[in-house]
């Protein structure tokens, strides 16, 4: 498992071919698997609720069912991703299969060519160590954990079959020591309250 740091992700996005920017940004901001991205159709995007419905996957040029029952899921989009996909839609070639990510003829992208000619080339251009495309999924989880997202929410967004799967794979990324989280126990019990900046805890009553 390799994790790209935020600055490396930014360098990668600066180095990718503009034509494929939306594809890679979606991978980074959702954690979707490659097949799920290639099988994504415009009808799978709920613009009103800013969500992506994962309903199928693409394998060897044919639609298939997602990896597991839990893989069929709704993923919340960030405002940046919503804007990027709206711009992409305007420039996207007409696709008989209504594909979000397709070639100039509206057909599915060649996954091997996508990795070799676009992803790995962008890594070299950005002077980033060689990682797998699947490591973008791992990097997404690392970003979610760093931002303090609930592990159950992360499990649902990734489409893991159980929360134990998520913990087994990414538990080592969770900080075992977090004094700020511990202080919240005092707040909920009324022993202290946050200061005006919401950081330092101020004692309210003796024990």
Backbone as a chain_set.jsonl record, in Angstrom:
{"seq": "XXXXXXXXXXXXXXXXXXXXXXXXXXXXXXXXXXXXXXXXXXXXXXXXXXXXXXXXXXXXXXXXXXXXXXXXXXXXXXXXXXXXXXXXXXXXXXXXXXXXXXXXXXXXXXXXXXXXXXXXXXXXXXXXXXXXXXXXXXXXXXXXXXXXXXXXXXXXXXXXXXXXXXXXXXXXXXXXXXXXXXXXXXXXXXXXXXXXXXXXXXXXXXX", "coords": {"N": [[0.837, -1.198, 0.0], [0.641, 2.124, -0.961], [0.728, 5.543, -0.128], [-0.231, 8.64, -1.308], [0.853, 11.868, -0.532], [-0.846, 14.988, 0.259], [0.456, 17.131, -1.159], [1.714, 15.713, -3.172], [-0.441, 14.682, -4.542], [-1.516, 17.018, -5.58], [0.58, 17.755, -7.286], [0.466, 15.632, -9.07], [-2.055, 16.052, -10.247], [-1.555, 18.388, -11.58], [0.108, 17.473, -13.504], [-1.229, 15.627, -15.082], [-2.746, 14.757, -18.219], [-4.901, 17.139, -19.567], [-7.246, 16.249, -20.677], [-7.862, 13.989, -19.254], [-8.188, 14.796, -16.703], [-10.574, 14.992, -15.159], [-11.225, 12.319, -14.772], [-9.113, 11.293, -13.154], [-9.287, 13.021, -10.979], [-11.786, 12.374, -9.987], [-11.293, 9.774, -9.155], [-9.48, 10.238, -7.068], [-10.951, 11.842, -5.266], [-13.143, 10.322, -4.604], [-12.434, 7.668, -4.179], [-13.161, 5.555, -5.746], [-13.069, 2.403, -7.468], [-11.123, 1.356, -10.342], [-12.61, -0.024, -12.362], [-15.177, 0.692, -11.609], [-15.197, 3.395, -12.114], [-14.832, 3.418, -14.896], [-17.188, 2.254, -15.683], [-19.073, 4.109, -15.077], [-22.011, 6.001, -15.617], [-23.757, 8.87, -16.921], [-26.295, 9.048, -15.891], [-25.978, 8.031, -13.421], [-25.244, 9.994, -11.739], [-26.3, 12.107, -9.272], [-27.259, 15.176, -9.358], [-28.707, 16.89, -7.762], [-28.43, 16.051, -5.118], [-25.748, 15.868, -4.965], [-24.311, 13.409, -5.342], [-22.81, 10.264, -6.25], [-23.918, 7.354, -7.781], [-22.95, 4.11, -7.48], [-23.35, 1.577, -9.572], [-22.531, -0.328, -11.338], [-19.778, -2.067, -12.873], [-16.89, -1.965, -15.008], [-15.456, -4.405, -16.977], [-13.047, -5.711, -18.973], [-14.156, -4.433, -21.197], [-16.87, -4.863, -20.94], [-19.998, -4.426, -19.241], [-20.48, -5.125, -15.804], [-21.502, -6.568, -12.628], [-21.044, -4.829, -9.504], [-18.3, -5.392, -7.164], [-19.216, -6.487, -4.702], [-22.253, -6.825, -2.724], [-22.352, -4.611, -1.047], [-20.821, -2.92, -2.497], [-22.425, -1.637, -4.29], [-23.438, 1.501, -4.051], [-23.842, 4.847, -2.626], [-21.944, 7.69, -3.179], [-20.697, 10.561, -1.699], [-20.114, 13.674, -3.231], [-17.521, 16.116, -3.42], [-17.657, 19.734, -3.429], [-15.792, 20.704, -5.304], [-15.45, 18.51, -6.998], [-18.027, 18.238, -8.047], [-18.25, 20.603, -9.576], [-16.154, 20.183, -11.397], [-17.014, 17.866, -12.777], [-19.336, 18.811, -13.95], [-18.304, 20.634, -15.772], [-16.848, 18.86, -17.292], [-18.875, 17.344, -18.43], [-19.966, 19.024, -20.327], [-18.015, 19.019, -22.256], [-17.743, 16.423, -22.913], [-17.624, 13.631, -25.161], [-20.343, 12.374, -27.189], [-21.873, 9.472, -26.045], [-22.9, 6.22, -26.743], [-23.451, 4.478, -24.72], [-23.81, 6.24, -22.696], [-21.611, 6.978, -21.184], [-19.572, 8.398, -18.634], [-16.83, 8.667, -18.625], [-15.073, 8.326, -21.444], [-13.714, 7.437, -24.729], [-12.797, 9.36, -27.671], [-14.682, 8.47, -29.406], [-16.85, 7.824, -27.977], [-16.73, 5.384, -26.773], [-15.745, 2.893, -24.298], [-12.893, 3.598, -22.262], [-9.569, 2.38, -22.776], [-8.335, 0.427, -20.304], [-5.676, -0.455, -19.729], [-4.061, 1.119, -21.386], [-4.758, 3.577, -20.363], [-3.571, 3.538, -17.85], [-0.799, 3.082, -18.408], [-0.094, 5.045, -20.383], [-1.165, 7.421, -19.462], [-1.519, 7.659, -16.551], [0.957, 6.591, -15.363], [2.765, 8.05, -16.885], [2.135, 10.649, -16.09], [2.92, 10.523, -13.424], [5.7, 10.27, -13.704], [6.238, 12.682, -14.977], [5.542, 14.448, -12.976], [7.473, 13.833, -11.202], [7.1, 11.939, -9.197], [7.237, 9.077, -7.121], [6.829, 5.719, -8.399], [3.629, 4.443, -8.26], [0.707, 2.356, -7.805], [-2.383, 2.546, -9.682], [-4.506, 1.851, -8.05], [-3.622, 2.745, -5.652], [-4.478, 5.307, -5.419], [-6.97, 5.063, -4.375], [-6.334, 4.141, -1.824], [-5.038, 6.429, -0.946], [-7.136, 8.217, -0.881], [-8.579, 7.22, 1.307], [-6.734, 7.7, 3.341], [-6.743, 10.493, 3.377], [-9.365, 10.946, 4.191], [-9.339, 9.834, 6.775], [-7.446, 11.474, 7.958], [-8.892, 13.822, 8.039], [-10.679, 13.23, 9.957], [-12.985, 11.714, 9.481], [-15.743, 9.578, 10.199], [-15.238, 6.12, 10.803], [-17.136, 4.248, 10.028], [-18.602, 5.666, 8.147], [-16.618, 5.959, 6.221], [-16.286, 3.295, 5.479], [-18.755, 2.798, 4.19], [-18.631, 4.636, 2.073], [-16.501, 3.591, 0.617], [-17.444, 1.109, -0.045], [-16.913, -1.282, 1.22], [-17.413, -4.62, 2.408], [-17.731, -4.981, 5.127], [-17.247, -3.227, 8.26], [-15.074, -4.17, 9.554], [-13.365, -4.991, 7.564], [-12.506, -2.532, 6.57], [-11.195, -1.526, 8.832], [-9.19, -3.47, 9.164], [-7.629, -3.03, 6.912], [-6.976, -0.314, 6.984], [-6.637, 0.505, 9.567], [-4.163, 1.015, 10.705], [-3.594, 3.557, 9.968], [-4.97, 5.217, 11.576], [-4.736, 7.517, 14.155], [-3.514, 6.647, 17.261], [-3.253, 8.187, 19.504], [-4.812, 11.038, 20.582], [-5.174, 13.892, 21.908], [-6.924, 16.052, 21.711], [-9.348, 14.932, 20.936], [-9.862, 13.448, 23.212], [-10.347, 15.467, 25.059], [-12.865, 16.254, 24.365], [-14.576, 14.66, 25.744], [-14.767, 15.79, 28.254], [-16.17, 18.066, 27.568], [-18.715, 17.156, 26.668], [-19.713, 16.151, 28.995], [-19.964, 18.353, 30.489], [-17.894, 19.317, 32.024], [-16.028, 21.068, 31.061], [-15.654, 23.708, 28.627], [-15.278, 24.692, 25.17], [-13.013, 27.322, 24.219], [-13.388, 30.673, 22.824], [-12.321, 30.311, 20.304], [-12.723, 27.714, 19.831], [-10.811, 25.849, 20.502], [-8.942, 25.644, 22.892], [-9.663, 24.162, 26.035], [-11.768, 25.221, 28.608], [-12.019, 25.072, 32.031], [-15.02, 24.414, 33.791], [-16.226, 23.555, 36.118], [-15.287, 22.2, 39.317], [-14.055, 18.9, 40.041]], "CA": [[0.0, 0.0, 0.0], [1.356, 3.402, -1.03], [-0.145, 6.69, 0.12], [0.264, 9.917, -1.819], [0.603, 13.013, 0.343], [-1.608, 16.045, -0.434], [1.262, 17.878, -2.127], [1.965, 14.826, -4.309], [-1.694, 14.626, -5.295], [-1.6, 18.277, -6.334], [1.564, 17.673, -8.372], [-0.06, 14.682, -10.044], [-3.155, 16.671, -10.975], [-0.969, 19.391, -12.471], [0.865, 16.787, -14.551], [-2.062, 14.766, -15.933], [-3.302, 15.31, -19.456], [-6.142, 17.851, -19.249], [-8.354, 15.421, -21.167], [-8.164, 12.954, -18.27], [-8.183, 15.397, -15.377], [-11.804, 14.645, -14.448], [-11.145, 10.902, -14.402], [-8.209, 11.117, -12.022], [-9.807, 13.769, -9.839], [-12.884, 11.572, -9.438], [-10.669, 8.649, -8.455], [-8.87, 10.731, -5.83], [-11.931, 12.423, -4.337], [-14.189, 9.356, -4.236], [-11.894, 6.359, -3.815], [-13.778, 4.526, -6.596], [-12.19, 1.476, -8.165], [-10.978, 1.678, -11.766], [-13.744, -0.559, -13.107], [-16.367, 1.477, -11.26], [-15.076, 4.666, -12.827], [-15.017, 3.187, -16.321], [-18.577, 1.881, -15.915], [-19.954, 5.181, -14.623], [-22.851, 6.655, -16.613], [-24.236, 10.176, -16.457], [-27.518, 8.854, -15.119], [-25.577, 7.608, -12.071], [-24.884, 11.178, -10.96], [-27.432, 12.844, -8.717], [-26.783, 16.552, -9.214], [-29.466, 17.56, -6.698], [-27.879, 15.672, -3.812], [-24.288, 15.803, -5.099], [-23.897, 12.043, -5.058], [-22.573, 9.333, -7.342], [-24.434, 6.015, -7.519], [-22.138, 3.043, -8.067], [-24.311, 0.526, -9.919], [-21.936, -1.322, -12.223], [-18.341, -1.954, -13.087], [-16.497, -2.311, -16.369], [-14.393, -5.403, -16.981], [-12.733, -6.166, -20.331], [-15.051, -3.809, -22.159], [-18.273, -5.231, -20.744], [-20.551, -4.055, -17.947], [-20.659, -6.209, -14.855], [-22.003, -6.144, -11.325], [-19.973, -4.424, -8.587], [-17.55, -6.442, -6.482], [-20.05, -7.109, -3.68], [-23.528, -6.154, -2.508], [-22.076, -3.304, -0.442], [-20.162, -2.068, -3.483], [-23.481, -0.793, -4.85], [-23.491, 2.494, -2.99], [-23.879, 6.265, -2.958], [-20.739, 8.386, -2.731], [-20.866, 12.01, -1.647], [-19.132, 14.428, -4.009], [-17.097, 17.412, -2.893], [-18.025, 20.83, -4.345], [-14.818, 20.77, -6.393], [-15.733, 17.439, -7.944], [-19.282, 18.584, -8.717], [-17.937, 21.612, -10.586], [-15.307, 19.574, -12.429], [-17.815, 16.95, -13.588], [-20.256, 19.616, -14.762], [-17.508, 21.144, -16.893], [-16.501, 17.699, -18.113], [-20.08, 16.927, -19.153], [-20.135, 19.912, -21.472], [-17.01, 18.701, -23.268], [-17.697, 14.966, -23.084], [-18.176, 13.128, -26.428], [-21.605, 11.643, -27.082], [-21.618, 8.046, -25.863], [-24.079, 5.368, -26.874], [-23.692, 3.897, -23.401], [-23.943, 7.338, -21.749], [-20.449, 6.906, -20.298], [-18.976, 9.64, -18.14], [-15.436, 8.665, -19.083], [-15.017, 7.545, -22.684], [-12.773, 7.961, -25.712], [-13.364, 10.343, -28.605], [-15.776, 7.852, -30.156], [-17.908, 7.494, -27.042], [-16.544, 4.022, -26.285], [-15.024, 2.801, -23.031], [-11.45, 3.817, -22.299], [-8.722, 1.194, -22.621], [-7.764, 0.559, -18.966], [-4.222, -0.615, -19.715], [-3.494, 2.313, -21.99], [-5.016, 4.669, -19.427], [-2.574, 3.471, -16.788], [0.559, 3.201, -18.932], [0.171, 6.27, -21.13], [-1.632, 8.616, -18.768], [-1.214, 7.682, -15.119], [2.384, 6.438, -15.101], [3.441, 9.181, -17.522], [1.926, 11.819, -15.232], [3.772, 10.341, -12.238], [7.072, 10.599, -14.095], [6.285, 14.119, -15.266], [5.462, 15.138, -11.688], [8.611, 13.356, -10.417], [6.566, 11.214, -8.046], [7.591, 7.66, -7.168], [5.851, 4.879, -9.094], [2.608, 3.802, -7.426], [-0.37, 1.76, -8.601], [-3.596, 3.351, -9.754], [-5.32, 1.509, -6.884], [-3.13, 3.501, -4.493], [-5.28, 6.531, -5.3], [-8.047, 4.679, -3.455], [-5.735, 4.163, -0.487], [-4.755, 7.827, -0.605], [-8.426, 8.806, -0.531], [-8.891, 6.807, 2.681], [-5.819, 8.412, 4.231], [-7.239, 11.865, 3.485], [-10.598, 10.9, 4.991], [-8.962, 9.599, 8.168], [-6.766, 12.696, 8.419], [-9.92, 14.827, 8.288], [-11.491, 12.801, 11.087], [-14.251, 11.112, 9.102], [-16.14, 8.386, 10.932], [-14.79, 4.921, 10.098], [-18.31, 3.624, 9.434], [-18.888, 6.45, 6.947], [-15.58, 5.605, 5.257], [-16.622, 1.956, 4.986], [-19.878, 2.917, 3.265], [-18.171, 5.342, 0.883], [-15.613, 2.708, -0.139], [-18.166, -0.079, -0.485], [-16.413, -2.503, 1.85], [-18.482, -5.509, 2.87], [-17.903, -4.815, 6.572], [-16.369, -2.226, 8.866], [-13.845, -4.869, 9.93], [-12.489, -4.942, 6.388], [-11.923, -1.195, 6.548], [-10.256, -1.43, 9.953], [-8.047, -4.343, 8.913], [-6.782, -2.46, 5.866], [-6.556, 1.07, 7.207], [-6.57, 0.823, 10.995], [-2.829, 1.513, 11.079], [-3.515, 4.982, 9.652], [-5.705, 5.96, 12.596], [-3.872, 7.951, 15.246], [-3.912, 6.058, 18.543], [-3.206, 9.216, 20.544], [-5.419, 12.279, 20.129], [-5.574, 14.584, 23.138], [-8.06, 16.93, 21.455], [-10.55, 14.104, 20.967], [-10.098, 13.082, 24.602], [-10.905, 16.626, 25.761], [-14.276, 16.385, 24.047], [-15.328, 13.95, 26.778], [-15.049, 16.789, 29.292], [-17.173, 18.998, 27.062], [-20.036, 16.558, 26.618], [-20.16, 15.938, 30.371], [-20.125, 19.656, 31.12], [-16.773, 19.656, 32.901], [-15.303, 22.178, 30.455], [-16.222, 24.174, 27.364], [-14.255, 25.247, 24.278], [-12.888, 28.773, 24.264], [-14.036, 31.356, 21.707], [-11.777, 29.8, 19.05], [-13.07, 26.312, 19.719], [-9.635, 25.004, 20.644], [-8.542, 25.397, 24.274], [-10.761, 23.835, 26.907], [-11.812, 26.03, 29.818], [-12.7, 24.329, 33.089], [-16.245, 25.083, 34.216], [-16.575, 23.189, 37.503], [-14.308, 21.273, 39.892], [-14.497, 17.519, 40.21]], "C": [[0.871, 1.247, 0.0], [0.338, 4.526, -0.863], [0.497, 7.942, -0.456], [-0.115, 11.029, -0.854], [-0.172, 14.072, -0.439], [-0.8, 16.805, -1.477], [1.576, 17.026, -3.356], [0.717, 14.708, -5.178], [-1.851, 15.879, -6.156], [-0.626, 18.277, -7.517], [1.078, 16.74, -9.473], [-1.148, 15.324, -10.896], [-2.661, 17.767, -11.92], [-0.305, 18.734, -13.676], [-0.006, 15.956, -15.488], [-2.521, 15.523, -17.176], [-4.662, 15.914, -19.127], [-7.372, 17.027, -19.636], [-8.804, 14.402, -20.124], [-8.206, 13.492, -16.843], [-9.404, 14.977, -14.553], [-11.774, 13.203, -13.96], [-10.297, 10.724, -13.147], [-8.692, 11.868, -10.779], [-10.954, 13.003, -9.18], [-12.34, 10.395, -8.649], [-10.139, 9.091, -7.09], [-9.915, 11.169, -4.813], [-13.06, 11.477, -3.946], [-13.638, 8.026, -3.744], [-12.5, 5.235, -4.641], [-12.714, 3.655, -7.258], [-12.172, 1.817, -9.652], [-12.17, 1.199, -12.586], [-15.027, 0.209, -12.851], [-16.364, 2.809, -11.992], [-15.372, 4.485, -14.313], [-16.465, 2.821, -16.654], [-19.576, 2.955, -15.535], [-20.71, 5.823, -15.784], [-23.403, 7.958, -16.038], [-25.501, 10.055, -15.615], [-27.225, 8.418, -13.684], [-25.251, 8.799, -11.176], [-26.138, 11.939, -10.56], [-26.955, 14.268, -8.425], [-27.501, 17.292, -8.082], [-28.881, 17.284, -5.316], [-26.363, 15.543, -3.82], [-23.745, 14.427, -4.713], [-23.693, 11.25, -6.343], [-23.104, 7.971, -6.918], [-23.542, 4.998, -8.234], [-23.055, 1.852, -8.304], [-23.713, -0.595, -10.75], [-20.424, -1.123, -12.26], [-18.042, -2.352, -14.524], [-15.321, -3.277, -16.305], [-14.233, -5.929, -18.402], [-13.773, -5.685, -21.343], [-16.517, -4.133, -22.001], [-18.729, -4.806, -19.351], [-20.726, -5.295, -17.083], [-21.206, -5.67, -13.55], [-20.834, -5.748, -10.433], [-19.424, -5.608, -7.799], [-18.389, -7.189, -5.448], [-21.348, -6.325, -3.541], [-23.307, -4.753, -1.958], [-21.377, -2.357, -1.412], [-21.164, -1.209, -4.244], [-23.8, 0.247, -3.794], [-23.65, 3.9, -3.539], [-22.636, 6.918, -2.369], [-20.991, 9.885, -2.776], [-19.747, 12.7, -2.42], [-18.76, 15.728, -3.296], [-17.542, 18.499, -3.873], [-17.077, 20.944, -5.533], [-15.108, 19.716, -7.449], [-17.024, 17.711, -8.717], [-19.015, 19.561, -9.856], [-17.137, 21.017, -11.732], [-16.119, 18.658, -13.339], [-18.833, 17.697, -14.451], [-19.527, 20.188, -15.975], [-17.161, 20.015, -17.861], [-17.687, 17.264, -18.971], [-20.286, 17.756, -20.42], [-19.189, 19.556, -22.611], [-16.966, 17.218, -23.614], [-18.298, 14.537, -24.427], [-19.493, 12.39, -26.185], [-21.3, 10.149, -27.026], [-22.917, 7.264, -25.948], [-24.46, 4.753, -25.533], [-23.792, 4.958, -22.304], [-22.794, 7.377, -20.741], [-19.947, 8.284, -19.897], [-17.551, 9.77, -18.655], [-15.318, 7.735, -20.294], [-13.981, 8.14, -23.628], [-13.498, 8.904, -26.681], [-14.552, 9.799, -29.387], [-16.931, 7.43, -29.242], [-17.834, 6.08, -26.485], [-15.728, 4.021, -24.992], [-13.527, 3.007, -23.227], [-10.719, 2.489, -22.14], [-8.011, 1.3, -21.278], [-6.247, 0.444, -18.921], [-3.525, 0.613, -20.289], [-3.64, 3.515, -21.056], [-3.952, 4.719, -18.336], [-1.178, 3.757, -17.336], [0.834, 4.572, -19.547], [-0.232, 7.544, -20.404], [-1.171, 8.675, -17.314], [0.291, 7.61, -14.841], [3.2, 7.578, -15.724], [3.314, 10.434, -16.669], [2.773, 11.73, -13.964], [5.211, 10.724, -12.554], [7.217, 12.095, -14.329], [6.288, 14.938, -13.972], [6.612, 14.773, -10.761], [8.153, 12.742, -9.089], [6.931, 9.741, -8.22], [6.474, 6.858, -7.852], [4.916, 4.212, -8.096], [1.566, 3.188, -8.355], [-1.564, 2.719, -8.661], [-4.466, 3.099, -8.53], [-4.861, 2.263, -5.639], [-3.816, 4.861, -4.37], [-6.452, 6.283, -4.362], [-7.533, 4.693, -2.015], [-5.473, 5.596, -0.025], [-6.029, 8.553, -0.214], [-8.792, 8.472, 0.913], [-8.014, 7.558, 3.675], [-6.276, 9.854, 4.44], [-8.494, 11.923, 4.353], [-10.278, 10.731, 6.481], [-8.302, 10.834, 8.754], [-7.777, 13.784, 8.759], [-10.892, 14.411, 9.389], [-12.838, 12.208, 10.723], [-14.492, 9.822, 9.887], [-15.796, 7.136, 10.129], [-15.954, 4.189, 9.437], [-18.685, 4.337, 8.143], [-17.879, 6.103, 5.855], [-15.876, 4.24, 4.646], [-17.716, 2.022, 3.919], [-19.438, 3.588, 1.961], [-17.293, 4.452, 0.001], [-16.334, 1.485, -0.685], [-17.602, -1.365, 0.069], [-17.574, -3.319, 2.402], [-18.744, -5.378, 4.358], [-16.939, -3.761, 7.095], [-15.045, -2.857, 9.282], [-12.85, -4.875, 8.782], [-11.776, -3.603, 6.318], [-10.869, -1.045, 7.642], [-9.008, -2.271, 9.715], [-7.079, -3.719, 7.914], [-6.202, -1.105, 6.232], [-6.451, 1.467, 8.674], [-5.235, 1.412, 11.408], [-2.678, 3.004, 10.77], [-4.196, 5.852, 10.708], [-4.783, 6.271, 13.762], [-4.377, 7.396, 16.572], [-3.976, 7.091, 19.663], [-3.75, 10.519, 19.979], [-5.981, 13.014, 21.339], [-6.782, 15.479, 22.924], [-9.371, 16.151, 21.483], [-10.888, 13.731, 22.406], [-10.745, 14.232, 25.372], [-12.395, 16.794, 25.497], [-15.156, 15.65, 25.059], [-15.692, 14.903, 27.908], [-16.169, 17.72, 28.854], [-18.567, 18.398, 27.136], [-20.608, 16.303, 28.014], [-20.3, 17.248, 31.145], [-19.006, 20.055, 32.053], [-15.965, 20.827, 32.367], [-15.987, 22.539, 29.145], [-15.1, 24.701, 26.486], [-14.178, 26.76, 24.452], [-13.516, 29.364, 23.001], [-13.563, 30.839, 20.361], [-12.062, 28.317, 18.858], [-11.906, 25.37, 19.9], [-9.354, 24.665, 22.109], [-9.765, 25.142, 25.144], [-10.671, 24.642, 28.209], [-12.627, 25.288, 30.871], [-13.909, 25.114, 33.584], [-16.635, 24.728, 35.645], [-15.566, 22.178, 38.025], [-14.918, 19.876, 40.004], [-14.459, 17.12, 41.692]], "O": [[1.737, 1.407, 0.86], [-0.77, 4.461, -1.394], [1.639, 8.266, -0.129], [-1.261, 11.121, -0.414], [-0.159, 14.059, -1.67], [-1.306, 17.095, -2.561], [1.692, 17.555, -4.462], [0.811, 14.641, -6.404], [-2.267, 15.803, -7.312], [-0.96, 18.738, -8.608], [1.254, 17.019, -10.659], [-1.165, 15.164, -12.117], [-3.289, 18.036, -12.944], [-0.169, 19.348, -14.735], [0.434, 15.611, -16.584], [-2.66, 16.746, -17.175], [-5.487, 15.27, -18.478], [-8.413, 17.11, -18.984], [-9.966, 13.996, -20.099], [-8.254, 12.72, -15.886], [-9.271, 14.643, -13.376], [-12.242, 12.902, -12.862], [-10.723, 10.076, -12.19], [-8.52, 11.393, -9.657], [-11.074, 12.989, -7.955], [-12.869, 10.056, -7.59], [-10.327, 8.403, -6.086], [-9.773, 10.892, -3.622], [-13.85, 11.79, -3.056], [-14.299, 7.328, -2.975], [-12.366, 4.068, -4.272], [-11.614, 4.113, -7.566], [-13.077, 2.477, -10.162], [-12.684, 1.944, -13.42], [-15.861, 0.366, -13.743], [-17.408, 3.288, -12.434], [-16.074, 5.296, -14.916], [-16.92, 3.05, -17.774], [-20.785, 2.754, -15.651], [-20.117, 6.149, -16.812], [-23.501, 8.122, -14.822], [-25.742, 10.873, -14.727], [-28.114, 8.434, -12.833], [-25.007, 8.627, -9.982], [-26.928, 12.358, -11.406], [-26.336, 14.534, -7.395], [-26.944, 18.228, -7.509], [-28.842, 18.164, -4.456], [-25.758, 15.161, -2.818], [-22.851, 14.301, -3.877], [-24.31, 11.522, -7.373], [-22.786, 7.485, -5.832], [-23.404, 5.036, -9.457], [-23.489, 1.196, -7.357], [-24.293, -1.675, -10.864], [-19.886, -0.142, -11.746], [-18.858, -3.003, -15.177], [-14.312, -2.999, -15.657], [-15.156, -6.516, -18.966], [-14.204, -6.432, -22.221], [-17.334, -3.73, -22.83], [-17.948, -4.822, -18.4], [-21.076, -6.37, -17.571], [-21.356, -4.459, -13.382], [-19.736, -6.282, -10.592], [-20.017, -6.686, -7.776], [-18.278, -8.409, -5.335], [-21.518, -5.281, -4.17], [-23.995, -3.813, -2.356], [-21.338, -1.146, -1.191], [-20.798, -0.166, -4.786], [-24.369, -0.08, -2.752], [-23.602, 4.122, -4.749], [-22.317, 6.719, -1.196], [-21.451, 10.412, -3.79], [-18.576, 12.349, -2.279], [-19.599, 16.354, -2.649], [-17.781, 18.201, -5.044], [-17.509, 21.248, -6.645], [-15.023, 19.986, -8.646], [-17.097, 17.44, -9.916], [-19.498, 19.367, -10.972], [-17.402, 21.306, -12.899], [-15.928, 18.675, -14.555], [-19.152, 17.261, -15.556], [-20.076, 20.22, -17.077], [-17.178, 20.191, -19.079], [-17.506, 16.858, -20.119], [-20.725, 17.243, -21.449], [-19.508, 19.761, -23.782], [-16.229, 16.809, -24.512], [-19.366, 15.021, -24.802], [-19.722, 11.85, -25.102], [-20.56, 9.627, -27.859], [-23.907, 7.606, -25.301], [-25.637, 4.536, -25.246], [-23.852, 4.625, -21.121], [-22.984, 7.761, -19.587], [-19.902, 9.21, -20.707], [-17.123, 10.847, -19.068], [-15.448, 6.516, -20.173], [-13.435, 9.212, -23.366], [-14.681, 9.195, -26.506], [-15.332, 10.56, -29.959], [-17.869, 6.763, -29.679], [-18.755, 5.625, -25.808], [-15.101, 5.02, -24.639], [-12.972, 2.625, -24.257], [-11.196, 1.586, -21.452], [-7.16, 2.173, -21.111], [-5.595, 1.162, -18.164], [-2.525, 1.085, -19.747], [-2.75, 4.361, -20.974], [-3.491, 5.793, -17.948], [-0.455, 4.586, -16.785], [1.864, 5.187, -19.272], [0.292, 8.62, -20.69], [-0.512, 9.629, -16.902], [0.835, 8.476, -14.156], [4.202, 8.014, -15.157], [4.27, 11.198, -16.537], [3.286, 12.741, -13.485], [5.864, 11.416, -11.773], [8.209, 12.7, -13.924], [6.943, 15.976, -13.88], [6.73, 15.324, -9.667], [8.728, 12.988, -8.029], [6.933, 9.223, -9.337], [5.319, 7.281, -7.872], [5.361, 3.501, -7.195], [1.549, 3.471, -9.553], [-1.726, 3.586, -7.803], [-5.098, 4.024, -8.02], [-5.621, 2.404, -4.68], [-3.739, 5.497, -3.319], [-6.877, 7.183, -3.639], [-8.202, 5.188, -1.108], [-5.664, 5.926, 1.146], [-6.017, 9.404, 0.676], [-9.258, 9.336, 1.655], [-8.487, 7.999, 4.722], [-6.203, 10.376, 5.553], [-8.66, 12.842, 5.154], [-10.868, 11.395, 7.333], [-8.558, 11.203, 9.9], [-7.547, 14.581, 9.668], [-11.819, 15.151, 9.716], [-13.748, 12.191, 11.552], [-13.559, 9.08, 10.194], [-16.03, 7.087, 8.921], [-15.774, 3.57, 8.389], [-19.046, 3.694, 7.157], [-18.251, 5.968, 4.689], [-15.734, 4.051, 3.438], [-17.613, 1.38, 2.874], [-19.827, 3.158, 0.875], [-17.341, 4.552, -1.225], [-15.895, 0.889, -1.668], [-17.779, -2.429, -0.526], [-18.594, -2.765, 2.813], [-19.859, -5.636, 4.813], [-15.939, -3.444, 6.451], [-14.021, -2.178, 9.358], [-11.641, -4.776, 8.995], [-10.578, -3.546, 6.04], [-9.788, -0.505, 7.406], [-7.897, -1.842, 10.026], [-5.863, -3.857, 8.045], [-5.08, -0.775, 5.847], [-6.205, 2.631, 8.989], [-5.165, 2.21, 12.342], [-1.743, 3.645, 11.251], [-4.021, 7.07, 10.729], [-4.123, 5.377, 14.293], [-5.519, 7.638, 16.963], [-4.674, 6.891, 20.657], [-3.211, 11.049, 19.007], [-7.121, 12.786, 21.743], [-7.586, 15.659, 23.838], [-10.381, 16.64, 21.988], [-12.06, 13.699, 22.783], [-11.591, 14.004, 26.236], [-13.108, 17.398, 26.297], [-16.334, 15.973, 25.217], [-16.792, 14.834, 28.456], [-17.011, 18.117, 29.66], [-19.499, 19.046, 27.61], [-21.824, 16.245, 28.197], [-20.702, 17.253, 32.308], [-19.139, 21.025, 32.799], [-15.287, 21.51, 33.134], [-16.796, 21.774, 28.621], [-14.065, 25.119, 27.004], [-15.172, 27.401, 24.795], [-14.108, 28.639, 22.201], [-14.298, 30.911, 19.376], [-11.686, 27.732, 17.842], [-11.984, 24.208, 19.5], [-9.514, 23.515, 22.518], [-10.783, 25.822, 25.01], [-9.608, 24.725, 28.825], [-13.778, 24.922, 30.636], [-13.836, 26.328, 33.774], [-17.303, 25.514, 36.316], [-15.042, 21.377, 37.251], [-16.137, 19.71, 40.055], [-14.798, 15.987, 42.035]]}, "num_chains": 1, "name": "protein.A"}
